[in-house]
Tab-separated table of C-alpha atoms in Angstrom:
chain	number	residue	atom	x	y	z
A	1419	MET	CA	-46.210	12.945	-74.809
A	1420	LYS	CA	-42.067	13.584	-74.393
A	1421	LYS	CA	-42.392	11.378	-71.312
A	1422	SER	CA	-43.023	8.146	-72.863
A	1423	LEU	CA	-40.488	8.503	-75.283
A	1424	PHE	CA	-38.384	9.583	-72.367
A	1425	PHE	CA	-39.763	6.073	-70.795
A	1426	LEU	CA	-39.519	3.871	-73.737
A	1427	ILE	CA	-35.581	4.963	-74.213
A	1428	LEU	CA	-35.541	4.691	-70.164
A	1429	VAL	CA	-35.884	0.600	-70.645
A	1430	ALA	CA	-34.455	0.290	-74.188
A	1431	SER	CA	-31.169	1.531	-73.172
A	1432	PHE	CA	-30.391	1.420	-68.899
A	1433	ALA	CA	-27.429	4.127	-70.568
A	1434	LEU	CA	-31.147	6.555	-71.677
A	1435	ILE	CA	-32.206	8.426	-68.850
A	1436	GLY	CA	-32.636	12.542	-68.858
A	1437	CYS	CA	-34.073	14.958	-67.593
A	1438	ALA	CA	-37.172	15.363	-69.181
A	1439	GLN	CA	-40.663	15.702	-68.252
A	1440	LYS	CA	-43.721	18.681	-68.353
A	1441	GLU	CA	-47.590	20.148	-68.490
A	1442	ALA	CA	-50.396	21.683	-66.400
A	1443	ALA	CA	-52.320	21.704	-63.057
A	1444	THR	CA	-54.953	23.577	-59.710
A	1445	VAL	CA	-52.856	26.200	-57.703
A	1446	GLU	CA	-52.508	26.216	-54.503
A	1447	LYS	CA	-50.946	29.867	-52.979
A	1448	SER	CA	-49.293	29.747	-48.947
A	1449	GLN	CA	-48.894	32.101	-46.493
A	1450	GLU	CA	-45.440	33.902	-46.455
A	1451	PRO	CA	-42.757	33.198	-44.153
A	1452	SER	CA	-41.100	35.192	-42.006
A	1453	ILE	CA	-37.878	37.431	-43.757
A	1454	PRO	CA	-34.933	39.899	-42.562
A	1455	GLU	CA	-37.123	42.632	-42.945
A	1456	ASP	CA	-34.994	44.107	-45.363
A	1457	TYR	CA	-34.881	42.094	-46.723
A	1458	GLN	CA	-38.588	41.841	-48.912
A	1459	LYS	CA	-37.181	44.166	-51.293
A	1460	PRO	CA	-38.831	44.097	-54.998
A	1461	LEU	CA	-35.983	43.368	-57.836
A	1462	GLN	CA	-34.652	46.362	-58.707
A	1463	THR	CA	-34.629	48.173	-61.917
A	1464	ILE	CA	-30.466	47.995	-62.830
A	1465	PRO	CA	-28.822	50.252	-65.344
A	1466	GLN	CA	-28.186	48.960	-68.156
A	1467	SER	CA	-25.220	51.657	-69.326
A	1468	GLN	CA	-23.490	49.406	-65.368
A	1469	GLY	CA	-21.406	45.101	-66.476
A	1470	LEU	CA	-19.330	42.875	-64.715
A	1471	GLY	CA	-15.919	44.700	-65.991
A	1472	ASN	CA	-15.043	42.538	-68.767
A	1473	LEU	CA	-16.744	39.628	-68.306
A	1474	CYS	CA	-20.098	41.692	-69.516
A	1475	SER	CA	-22.099	44.769	-70.117
A	1476	GLY	CA	-26.014	44.743	-68.588
A	1477	GLU	CA	-28.552	43.108	-66.215
A	1478	GLU	CA	-29.466	41.045	-69.096
A	1479	GLU	CA	-26.870	39.822	-71.151
A	1480	CYS	CA	-25.206	39.505	-67.547
A	1481	ILE	CA	-27.516	37.284	-65.974
A	1482	ALA	CA	-27.135	35.005	-69.187
A	1483	PHE	CA	-24.083	34.730	-68.735
A	1484	CYS	CA	-24.095	34.618	-65.014
A	1485	HIS	CA	-26.273	31.572	-65.369
A	1486	ASP	CA	-23.369	29.379	-67.733
A	1487	ASN	CA	-20.753	31.465	-65.427
A	1488	ARG	CA	-21.247	31.547	-61.715
A	1489	GLY	CA	-17.736	30.786	-60.433
A	1490	ARG	CA	-16.440	33.795	-62.166
A	1491	CYS	CA	-18.875	35.823	-61.928
A	1492	GLU	CA	-18.922	35.460	-58.384
A	1493	GLY	CA	-15.237	36.109	-58.187
A	1494	TYR	CA	-16.180	39.381	-59.297
A	1495	CYS	CA	-18.705	40.575	-57.284
A	1496	ALA	CA	-16.657	38.917	-54.273
A	1497	ASN	CA	-14.402	42.219	-54.528
A	1498	ASP	CA	-17.484	45.290	-55.898
A	1499	ARG	CA	-19.962	43.330	-53.539
A	1500	GLU	CA	-22.089	47.155	-54.436
A	1501	ASN	CA	-21.891	46.640	-58.124
A	1502	GLU	CA	-25.671	46.608	-58.393
A	1503	ILE	CA	-26.290	43.439	-61.156
A	1504	CYS	CA	-23.779	41.579	-57.823
A	1505	GLN	CA	-26.786	42.415	-55.906
A	1506	GLU	CA	-29.054	41.483	-57.762
A	1507	LEU	CA	-27.562	37.948	-58.566
A	1508	PHE	CA	-25.927	37.381	-55.756
A	1509	ASN	CA	-27.312	39.881	-52.801
A	1510	PHE	CA	-24.574	39.438	-50.239
A	1511	GLU	CA	-26.915	41.245	-47.304
A	1512	PHE	CA	-29.253	38.382	-47.471
A	1513	ASN	CA	-25.702	36.438	-47.097
A	1514	VAL	CA	-24.554	38.336	-44.897
A	1515	LYS	CA	-26.991	39.139	-42.290
A	1516	GLU	CA	-28.245	34.535	-42.050
A	1517	CYS	CA	-24.462	33.066	-42.046
A	1518	SER	CA	-25.930	31.805	-38.888
A	1519	GLY	CA	-24.808	27.149	-39.844
A	1520	GLY	CA	-26.765	24.726	-40.925
A	1521	VAL	CA	-29.946	23.829	-42.268
A	1522	LEU	CA	-32.117	21.481	-41.239
A	1523	PHE	CA	-35.225	20.515	-43.008
A	1524	GLU	CA	-38.941	20.637	-41.904
A	1525	HIS	CA	-41.147	19.034	-45.401
A	1526	PRO	CA	-40.101	16.914	-47.461
A	1527	PRO	CA	-39.407	18.265	-51.568
A	1528	VAL	CA	-42.171	16.009	-53.557
A	1529	ASN	CA	-44.862	14.183	-52.520
A	1530	LEU	CA	-43.690	11.107	-51.094
A	1531	ASP	CA	-46.990	9.508	-51.093
A	1532	LYS	CA	-47.701	10.120	-55.071
A	1533	ILE	CA	-43.975	8.546	-55.620
A	1534	THR	CA	-42.521	5.363	-56.500
A	1535	TYR	CA	-38.896	5.506	-55.926
A	1536	ILE	CA	-35.610	7.651	-55.279
A	1537	GLU	CA	-33.020	6.871	-57.801
A	1538	PRO	CA	-30.178	8.947	-55.578
A	1539	MET	CA	-27.159	10.779	-56.333
A	1540	GLY	CA	-24.308	9.965	-59.179
A	1541	SER	CA	-26.343	7.810	-61.720
A	1542	LEU	CA	-25.065	7.954	-65.163
A	1543	HIS	CA	-27.677	7.825	-68.246
A	1544	GLY	CA	-27.022	9.518	-72.385
A	1545	GLU	CA	-25.654	12.412	-71.755
A	1546	HIS	CA	-24.968	13.183	-68.106
A	1547	VAL	CA	-21.983	12.226	-68.194
A	1548	ALA	CA	-20.426	12.123	-64.918
A	1549	PRO	CA	-22.308	10.929	-61.855
A	1550	ILE	CA	-25.254	12.953	-62.217
A	1551	ASP	CA	-25.809	15.580	-59.040
A	1552	HIS	CA	-28.533	14.853	-58.456
A	1553	GLN	CA	-30.916	12.956	-56.840
A	1554	TYR	CA	-34.746	12.073	-59.374
A	1555	TYR	CA	-38.244	11.689	-57.567
A	1556	ILE	CA	-40.071	9.044	-59.791
A	1557	ASN	CA	-43.086	7.671	-60.832
A	1558	PHE	CA	-43.150	6.322	-64.418
A	1559	ASN	CA	-46.173	5.361	-63.482
A	1560	ASN	CA	-47.652	8.295	-63.231
A	1561	ASN	CA	-47.853	11.144	-66.852
A	1562	GLU	CA	-49.681	13.998	-65.445
A	1563	PRO	CA	-48.885	16.856	-63.129
A	1564	THR	CA	-49.922	16.460	-60.364
A	1565	ILE	CA	-47.174	15.153	-57.951
A	1566	GLU	CA	-46.694	18.127	-55.280
A	1567	VAL	CA	-44.054	19.733	-55.901
A	1568	TYR	CA	-42.841	21.681	-51.652
A	1569	SER	CA	-39.888	24.455	-50.216
A	1570	PRO	CA	-38.281	21.687	-47.623
A	1571	ALA	CA	-38.168	25.070	-45.623
A	1572	ASP	CA	-38.043	28.869	-45.509
A	1573	GLY	CA	-36.316	30.691	-47.878
A	1574	ILE	CA	-36.219	32.178	-50.448
A	1575	ILE	CA	-36.610	31.598	-55.211
A	1576	LYS	CA	-32.699	32.986	-55.701
A	1577	GLU	CA	-33.305	31.706	-59.632
A	1578	ILE	CA	-35.674	30.282	-61.796
A	1579	GLN	CA	-35.307	28.992	-65.521
A	1580	HIS	CA	-37.808	28.188	-68.039
A	1581	MET	CA	-35.937	25.240	-69.565
A	1582	GLY	CA	-35.894	25.297	-73.559
A	1583	SER	CA	-34.782	23.556	-76.609
A	1584	PHE	CA	-32.632	21.334	-75.577
A	1585	ARG	CA	-29.620	19.270	-78.423
A	1586	GLY	CA	-28.418	16.339	-76.549
A	1587	ASP	CA	-27.518	13.223	-78.076
A	1588	TYR	CA	-30.121	11.990	-77.986
A	1589	ALA	CA	-33.722	12.956	-80.053
A	1590	GLN	CA	-36.142	14.450	-78.043
A	1591	ALA	CA	-37.914	16.958	-78.050
A	1592	PRO	CA	-38.126	20.308	-76.169
A	1593	PHE	CA	-38.168	20.876	-72.663
A	1594	ASP	CA	-41.395	23.405	-71.576
A	1595	ASP	CA	-40.526	23.640	-67.495
A	1596	TYR	CA	-38.627	24.664	-65.145
A	1597	ARG	CA	-35.564	25.028	-62.676
A	1598	LEU	CA	-35.782	26.362	-58.901
A	1599	VAL	CA	-32.668	27.382	-57.041
A	1600	ILE	CA	-34.303	28.138	-53.146
A	1601	GLU	CA	-31.463	30.439	-50.505
A	1602	HIS	CA	-32.588	28.931	-47.427
A	1603	SER	CA	-29.065	30.277	-45.932
A	1604	CYS	CA	-25.721	31.476	-47.248
A	1605	SER	CA	-24.269	28.208	-47.590
A	1606	ILE	CA	-27.410	25.217	-48.014
A	1607	LEU	CA	-29.971	26.737	-51.766
A	1608	THR	CA	-31.431	23.033	-52.830
A	1609	ILE	CA	-31.990	22.832	-56.949
A	1610	PHE	CA	-34.724	22.112	-58.354
A	1611	ILE	CA	-34.937	20.802	-62.120
A	1612	HIS	CA	-38.004	20.136	-64.257
A	1613	ILE	CA	-40.834	21.065	-62.792
A	1614	ASP	CA	-44.149	20.926	-65.006
A	1615	LYS	CA	-46.640	23.687	-63.524
A	1616	LEU	CA	-45.704	27.144	-61.625
A	1617	SER	CA	-47.513	28.514	-58.854
A	1618	ASP	CA	-49.350	31.639	-59.601
A	1619	LYS	CA	-46.935	33.319	-57.065
A	1620	LEU	CA	-43.886	31.760	-58.645
A	1621	MET	CA	-46.142	31.783	-62.444
A	1622	GLY	CA	-46.265	35.674	-61.581
A	1623	VAL	CA	-42.252	36.126	-62.634
A	1624	ALA	CA	-41.397	33.527	-63.805
A	1625	PRO	CA	-39.889	34.406	-67.320
A	1626	GLU	CA	-40.477	33.329	-71.290
A	1627	PHE	CA	-39.956	30.830	-72.349
A	1628	GLY	CA	-35.986	29.705	-72.867
A	1629	LYS	CA	-35.376	31.958	-70.267
A	1630	TYR	CA	-33.800	32.113	-66.823
A	1631	LYS	CA	-34.211	35.245	-64.814
A	1632	SER	CA	-32.541	36.084	-60.994
A	1633	ALA	CA	-35.640	36.159	-58.253
A	1634	ASN	CA	-36.881	37.516	-54.794
A	1635	VAL	CA	-39.267	35.537	-53.474
A	1636	PRO	CA	-40.308	34.279	-50.351
A	1637	VAL	CA	-41.104	31.144	-49.948
A	1638	LYS	CA	-42.121	28.856	-46.286
A	1639	ALA	CA	-41.419	25.292	-45.690
A	1640	GLY	CA	-43.820	22.990	-47.227
A	1641	GLU	CA	-44.735	25.706	-49.642
A	1642	ILE	CA	-46.365	24.210	-52.863
A	1643	ILE	CA	-43.967	25.677	-55.220
A	1644	GLY	CA	-45.703	23.614	-58.332
A	1645	TRP	CA	-46.720	20.433	-59.140
A	1646	TYR	CA	-44.292	17.912	-62.247
A	1647	ASP	CA	-45.657	14.210	-63.368
A	1648	SER	CA	-43.369	11.521	-63.431
A	1649	ASN	CA	-39.438	12.611	-62.745
A	1650	VAL	CA	-38.212	15.852	-60.780
A	1651	ASP	CA	-34.474	15.903	-60.233
A	1652	PHE	CA	-33.057	17.521	-56.187
A	1653	ASN	CA	-30.385	18.535	-55.207
A	1654	VAL	CA	-28.880	20.429	-51.845
A	1655	VAL	CA	-25.666	22.590	-52.264
A	1656	ASP	CA	-23.676	23.185	-49.309
A	1657	LYS	CA	-21.486	25.759	-49.164
A	1658	GLY	CA	-20.012	25.991	-46.041
A	1659	ILE	CA	-19.036	21.996	-47.059
A	1660	THR	CA	-16.485	20.677	-50.182
A	1661	ASN	CA	-16.582	17.323	-51.744
A	1662	SER	CA	-13.776	15.419	-53.097
A	1663	LEU	CA	-13.348	15.989	-56.743
A	1664	ILE	CA	-9.353	16.665	-57.243
A	1665	GLU	CA	-9.850	19.229	-59.131
A	1666	PRO	CA	-11.779	22.397	-57.852
A	1667	GLU	CA	-10.688	24.310	-60.915
A	1668	SER	CA	-12.283	22.063	-63.297
A	1669	TYR	CA	-15.939	23.009	-62.542
A	1670	LYS	CA	-15.638	27.189	-60.543
A	1671	ASP	CA	-15.856	28.856	-64.243
A	1672	SER	CA	-19.098	26.621	-65.299
A	1673	HIS	CA	-20.537	25.270	-62.712
A	1674	PRO	CA	-19.109	25.882	-58.188
A	1675	TYR	CA	-21.649	24.359	-57.054
A	1676	ARG	CA	-21.554	21.158	-57.674
A	1677	LEU	CA	-17.908	21.236	-55.915
A	1678	HIS	CA	-20.659	21.435	-52.873
A	1679	VAL	CA	-23.243	18.973	-54.026
A	1680	GLN	CA	-23.734	16.790	-50.816
A	1681	ASP	CA	-26.721	13.830	-50.529
A	1682	PRO	CA	-30.251	15.863	-50.109
A	1683	PHE	CA	-30.939	13.029	-46.720
A	1684	ASN	CA	-28.411	14.011	-44.779
A	1685	TYR	CA	-30.658	17.436	-44.060
A	1686	PHE	CA	-33.303	15.782	-42.926
A	1687	ASN	CA	-35.539	15.645	-39.860
A	1688	GLU	CA	-36.441	13.281	-39.093
A	1689	PRO	CA	-39.107	11.035	-39.521
A	1690	LEU	CA	-38.615	12.300	-43.312
A	1691	ARG	CA	-34.767	11.195	-43.253
A	1692	SER	CA	-36.058	7.948	-42.525
A	1693	GLN	CA	-39.532	8.072	-44.879
A	1694	LEU	CA	-36.391	9.228	-48.191
A	1695	ILE	CA	-33.856	6.451	-47.752
A	1696	ALA	CA	-37.021	3.992	-47.306
A	1697	LYS	CA	-38.256	5.288	-50.919
A	1698	SER	CA	-34.335	4.905	-51.916
A	1699	LEU	CA	-32.839	2.854	-54.608
A	1700	ARG	CA	-30.135	1.968	-53.071
A	1701	THR	CA	-28.822	0.500	-49.679
A	1702	ALA	CA	-25.156	0.844	-49.024
A	1703	LYS	CA	-23.924	4.644	-47.442
A	1704	PRO	CA	-24.655	6.775	-47.869
A	1705	GLU	CA	-28.435	6.075	-49.605
A	1706	GLY	CA	-29.010	9.207	-51.105
A	1707	GLY	CA	-26.287	8.755	-52.692
A	1708	PHE	CA	-23.220	10.632	-54.059
A	1709	ILE	CA	-20.503	12.205	-56.677
A	1710	ASP	CA	-17.396	12.217	-56.139
A	1711	TYR	CA	-15.753	9.239	-56.654
A	1712	ASP	CA	-11.805	11.163	-57.192
A	1713	ILE	CA	-9.003	9.083	-55.574
A	1714	ASP	CA	-5.801	10.524	-56.392
A	1715	GLY	CA	-3.402	8.677	-58.303
A	1716	LYS	CA	-6.085	5.305	-58.894
A	1717	LEU	CA	-8.345	5.375	-61.976
A	1718	VAL	CA	-11.506	5.449	-60.197
A	1719	GLY	CA	-13.236	9.086	-60.990
A	1720	THR	CA	-13.896	11.286	-63.839
A	1721	TRP	CA	-11.108	13.673	-66.484
A	1722	PHE	CA	-12.007	15.471	-68.700
A	1723	LEU	CA	-10.072	15.106	-72.122
A	1724	GLU	CA	-6.642	17.886	-72.890
A	1725	ASN	CA	-7.053	20.935	-73.567
A	1726	THR	CA	-10.496	20.671	-73.633
A	1727	ASN	CA	-12.218	23.502	-70.038
A	1728	GLY	CA	-12.543	20.931	-67.920
A	1729	TRP	CA	-16.179	20.212	-67.396
A	1730	ALA	CA	-17.763	23.429	-69.362
A	1731	GLY	CA	-16.337	21.629	-72.735
A	1732	LEU	CA	-15.424	23.601	-76.334
A	1733	ASN	CA	-18.660	23.574	-77.465
A	1734	PRO	CA	-22.628	25.488	-74.594
A	1735	GLU	CA	-24.127	22.276	-77.080
A	1736	ARG	CA	-21.767	19.574	-76.385
A	1737	TYR	CA	-20.180	20.595	-73.080
A	1738	TRP	CA	-20.687	16.456	-72.221
A	1739	ALA	CA	-18.171	15.567	-74.924
A	1740	ASP	CA	-15.098	15.745	-74.023
A	1741	HIS	CA	-16.284	14.059	-69.805
A	1742	LEU	CA	-14.829	10.999	-69.475
A	1743	ALA	CA	-16.153	8.742	-66.123
A	1744	ILE	CA	-14.503	5.462	-64.749
A	1745	VAL	CA	-16.329	4.872	-61.210
A	1746	TYR	CA	-19.657	2.329	-60.210
A	1747	ASP	CA	-23.340	1.281	-60.245
A	1748	SER	CA	-25.146	3.494	-58.338
A	1749	ILE	CA	-27.672	1.610	-57.128
A	1750	ASP	CA	-25.027	-1.696	-57.531
A	1751	PRO	CA	-21.092	-0.032	-55.966
A	1752	GLU	CA	-20.419	-3.592	-56.448
A	1753	HIS	CA	-19.756	-2.564	-60.595
A	1754	ILE	CA	-18.400	-1.221	-62.320
A	1755	LEU	CA	-19.640	1.401	-65.748
A	1756	VAL	CA	-17.875	3.514	-67.792
A	1757	SER	CA	-18.877	6.103	-69.842
A	1758	VAL	CA	-17.496	8.421	-72.614
A	1759	GLY	CA	-18.785	11.917	-73.664
A	1760	THR	CA	-18.136	10.631	-77.164
A	1761	PHE	CA	-18.309	6.783	-78.926
A	1762	GLU	CA	-19.095	6.935	-82.453
A	1763	GLY	CA	-20.382	9.986	-82.007
A	1764	LYS	CA	-22.630	10.273	-79.019
A	1765	ALA	CA	-22.605	9.629	-74.975
A	1766	GLU	CA	-22.523	6.629	-73.700
A	1767	GLN	CA	-22.115	3.933	-70.871
A	1768	PHE	CA	-20.956	0.183	-70.411
A	1769	GLY	CA	-20.698	-2.376	-68.263
A	1770	VAL	CA	-16.912	-3.828	-68.146
A	1771	LYS	CA	-16.549	-6.956	-68.820
A	1772	ASP	CA	-15.429	-9.865	-65.229
A	1773	ASN	CA	-16.230	-5.987	-63.539
A	1774	ALA	CA	-12.255	-6.497	-63.937
A	1775	PRO	CA	-9.891	-4.807	-62.804
A	1776	ASP	CA	-11.250	-2.662	-59.622
A	1777	PRO	CA	-10.452	0.970	-60.755
A	1778	ALA	CA	-9.909	2.360	-57.367
A	1779	LYS	CA	-6.910	0.128	-57.535
A	1780	VAL	CA	-5.668	0.846	-60.985
A	1781	SER	CA	-2.131	3.310	-60.295
A	1782	ALA	CA	1.024	4.027	-62.412
A	1783	GLY	CA	2.025	1.166	-61.636
A	1784	SER	CA	-0.931	-1.477	-63.604
A	1785	GLY	CA	0.598	-0.959	-66.751
A	1786	LEU	CA	-2.345	-1.448	-69.342
A	1787	ILE	CA	-5.521	-1.281	-68.874
A	1788	LYS	CA	-8.495	-3.223	-71.491
A	1789	TYR	CA	-12.226	-3.400	-70.292
A	1790	GLU	CA	-14.459	-4.487	-72.944
A	1791	LEU	CA	-16.808	-2.934	-73.207
A	1792	THR	CA	-19.881	-4.358	-72.592
A	1793	THR	CA	-23.890	-3.615	-72.355
A	1794	HIS	CA	-26.050	-3.534	-68.531
A	1795	ARG	CA	-29.144	-3.710	-66.506
A	1796	HIS	CA	-30.544	-3.024	-63.888
A	1797	TYR	CA	-32.225	-7.352	-62.521
A	1798	GLU	CA	-33.875	-8.464	-59.767
A	1799	GLY	CA	-32.127	-12.458	-59.031
A	1800	ASP	CA	-33.510	-12.846	-62.765
A	1801	LYS	CA	-36.112	-10.408	-63.814
A	1802	GLU	CA	-35.257	-7.924	-65.397
A	1803	TRP	CA	-35.945	-4.945	-64.115
A	1804	ASP	CA	-39.341	-2.883	-65.598
A	1805	PHE	CA	-37.851	1.005	-64.115
A	1806	ARG	CA	-41.630	0.745	-62.801
A	1807	SER	CA	-41.092	-0.360	-58.370
A	1808	LEU	CA	-39.574	0.360	-55.451
A	1809	VAL	CA	-36.593	-2.881	-55.408
A	1810	LYS	CA	-34.218	-3.362	-52.891
A	1811	GLY	CA	-31.058	-4.261	-53.571
A	1812	LEU	CA	-30.756	-4.308	-57.223
A	1813	LYS	CA	-27.429	-5.775	-59.529
A	1814	VAL	CA	-26.450	-4.980	-62.291
A	1815	LYS	CA	-25.441	-7.518	-65.261
A	1816	ASN	CA	-23.887	-6.775	-68.198
A	1817	GLY	CA	-24.993	-8.514	-71.123
A	1818	ASP	CA	-23.202	-10.207	-74.633
A	1819	TYR	CA	-22.861	-8.110	-76.733
A	1820	VAL	CA	-19.243	-6.076	-76.766
A	1821	ALA	CA	-18.936	-2.997	-78.183
A	1822	GLY	CA	-16.048	-1.979	-77.732
A	1823	VAL	CA	-12.348	-1.994	-75.557
A	1824	ALA	CA	-11.151	0.875	-73.918
A	1825	LEU	CA	-7.927	0.655	-73.108
A	1826	LEU	CA	-5.988	2.671	-70.642
A	1827	GLN	CA	-2.583	4.006	-68.512
A	1828	MET	CA	-1.706	5.485	-66.295
A	1829	LEU	CA	0.159	8.387	-65.948
A	1830	GLU	CA	2.124	10.169	-63.368
A	1831	GLY	CA	1.362	14.290	-63.200
A	1832	ARG	CA	-2.741	13.357	-62.809
A	1833	LYS	CA	-2.615	11.751	-66.139
A	1834	LEU	CA	-4.605	9.202	-68.071
A	1835	LYS	CA	-3.764	7.991	-71.838
A	1836	MET	CA	-7.215	6.256	-72.951
A	1837	GLU	CA	-8.270	4.877	-76.430
A	1838	VAL	CA	-11.619	3.531	-77.523
A	1839	PHE	CA	-12.153	0.816	-80.209
A	1840	PRO	CA	-15.320	0.021	-81.256
A	1841	GLY	CA	-15.526	-3.180	-82.653
A	1842	LYS	CA	-13.088	-4.940	-81.278
A	1843	THR	CA	-12.381	-7.886	-77.996
A	1844	THR	CA	-9.613	-7.782	-75.525
A	1845	ALA	CA	-7.712	-10.032	-78.116
A	1846	GLN	CA	-7.501	-7.796	-80.941
A	1847	VAL	CA	-6.208	-4.372	-79.016
A	1848	SER	CA	-2.353	-3.910	-77.868
A	1849	ALA	CA	-0.438	-1.160	-77.392
A	1850	PHE	CA	-2.444	2.609	-78.046
A	1851	THR	CA	-1.806	4.286	-82.107
A	1852	GLU	CA	-1.815	8.094	-83.402
A	1853	ASN	CA	-6.157	8.055	-81.569
A	1854	ALA	CA	-5.222	7.845	-77.972
A	1855	LYS	CA	-6.316	10.694	-76.235
A	1856	VAL	CA	-5.055	12.075	-72.686
A	1857	TYR	CA	-6.919	13.099	-69.829
A	1858	GLY	CA	-6.951	15.507	-67.041
A	1859	ARG	CA	-8.876	15.397	-63.626
């Protein structure tokens, strides 16, 4: 089974938790919430001759294009709100009418009694080279889709994606599960990924395997929208708040939601918020985690190889190939991690021998920096953590194996020069070669 393979990979190397899950369960329907009268309308049939200027033509092509280039489509549609495809994709009437401020969630996103723990945002796993912009709600002791997924507040399901094949750097079976985007107001969205089985109501409008479609399905707070087996992704997007990533242009076209991802725990009423914090592996504040480690002029944060199109990368099948992150562990925030998009052909995460120097203190005046790259694991005291139980206060310990050296130098103008030397130690590396690369934000 896919998740058994996933768990084995996880235990073998902490660097490899990814998002993988999948299968079936019984269903339950809920009463419809109150939605503005003129918002209760069926999906429109869009004439295939229409399009979004030079971006795309026809409904099917535009839906696929805008799924991968949402920022560009939003920019176009902001100046063409009468365009029927824009109306279908972004539903501007709802956004205008429902801009009434923040939303506090009345219901947990999943059945908290059936999960073991919550992994915070900001983790680094495999192809997730930059800090991960969602939480994981986990129970690796469960292998059937019996954990309920709920809408945390009244809203409208705007996007449904039936996940398909994914060519990552590590062998795994194709996904056969779902991604949902729920719009709770003009500015607040929640996103779930890897729901194994959808409710009957959503299955009736879900796309076929490997496809994506926009939707317009009202849901009520606490309504069951699906089930999963061991691991589901959840995050909150608040368009009214922009986080502190230094260069927004690197994300706007391909992943604009990332600019507005917030700690989900802050959007829940008490006592729910405290119940969620109690399940989190992270004890440092914010307990739900974060992703915007960037500090202008410092080494810490997310980087992209120059001229590789920022987050989108040059190859959609390995968009992470030229990503780089030098941050801290999401559970043990005192421990430095280096995450490289391509290390001997695949994405890898490493600890730093001696856990120094602190990247938040490295600047252009620091000169050459050598990081000896090691394996790393989470420990409860002297015992290696098994990923199956909630443990507070986990600490990262580096292994003895050294995979190589990262040689780094901060440059002026928000640039970073880096070269990785696999199989070397710091004593064997003294200067850059012609293989050194320059990164930007």
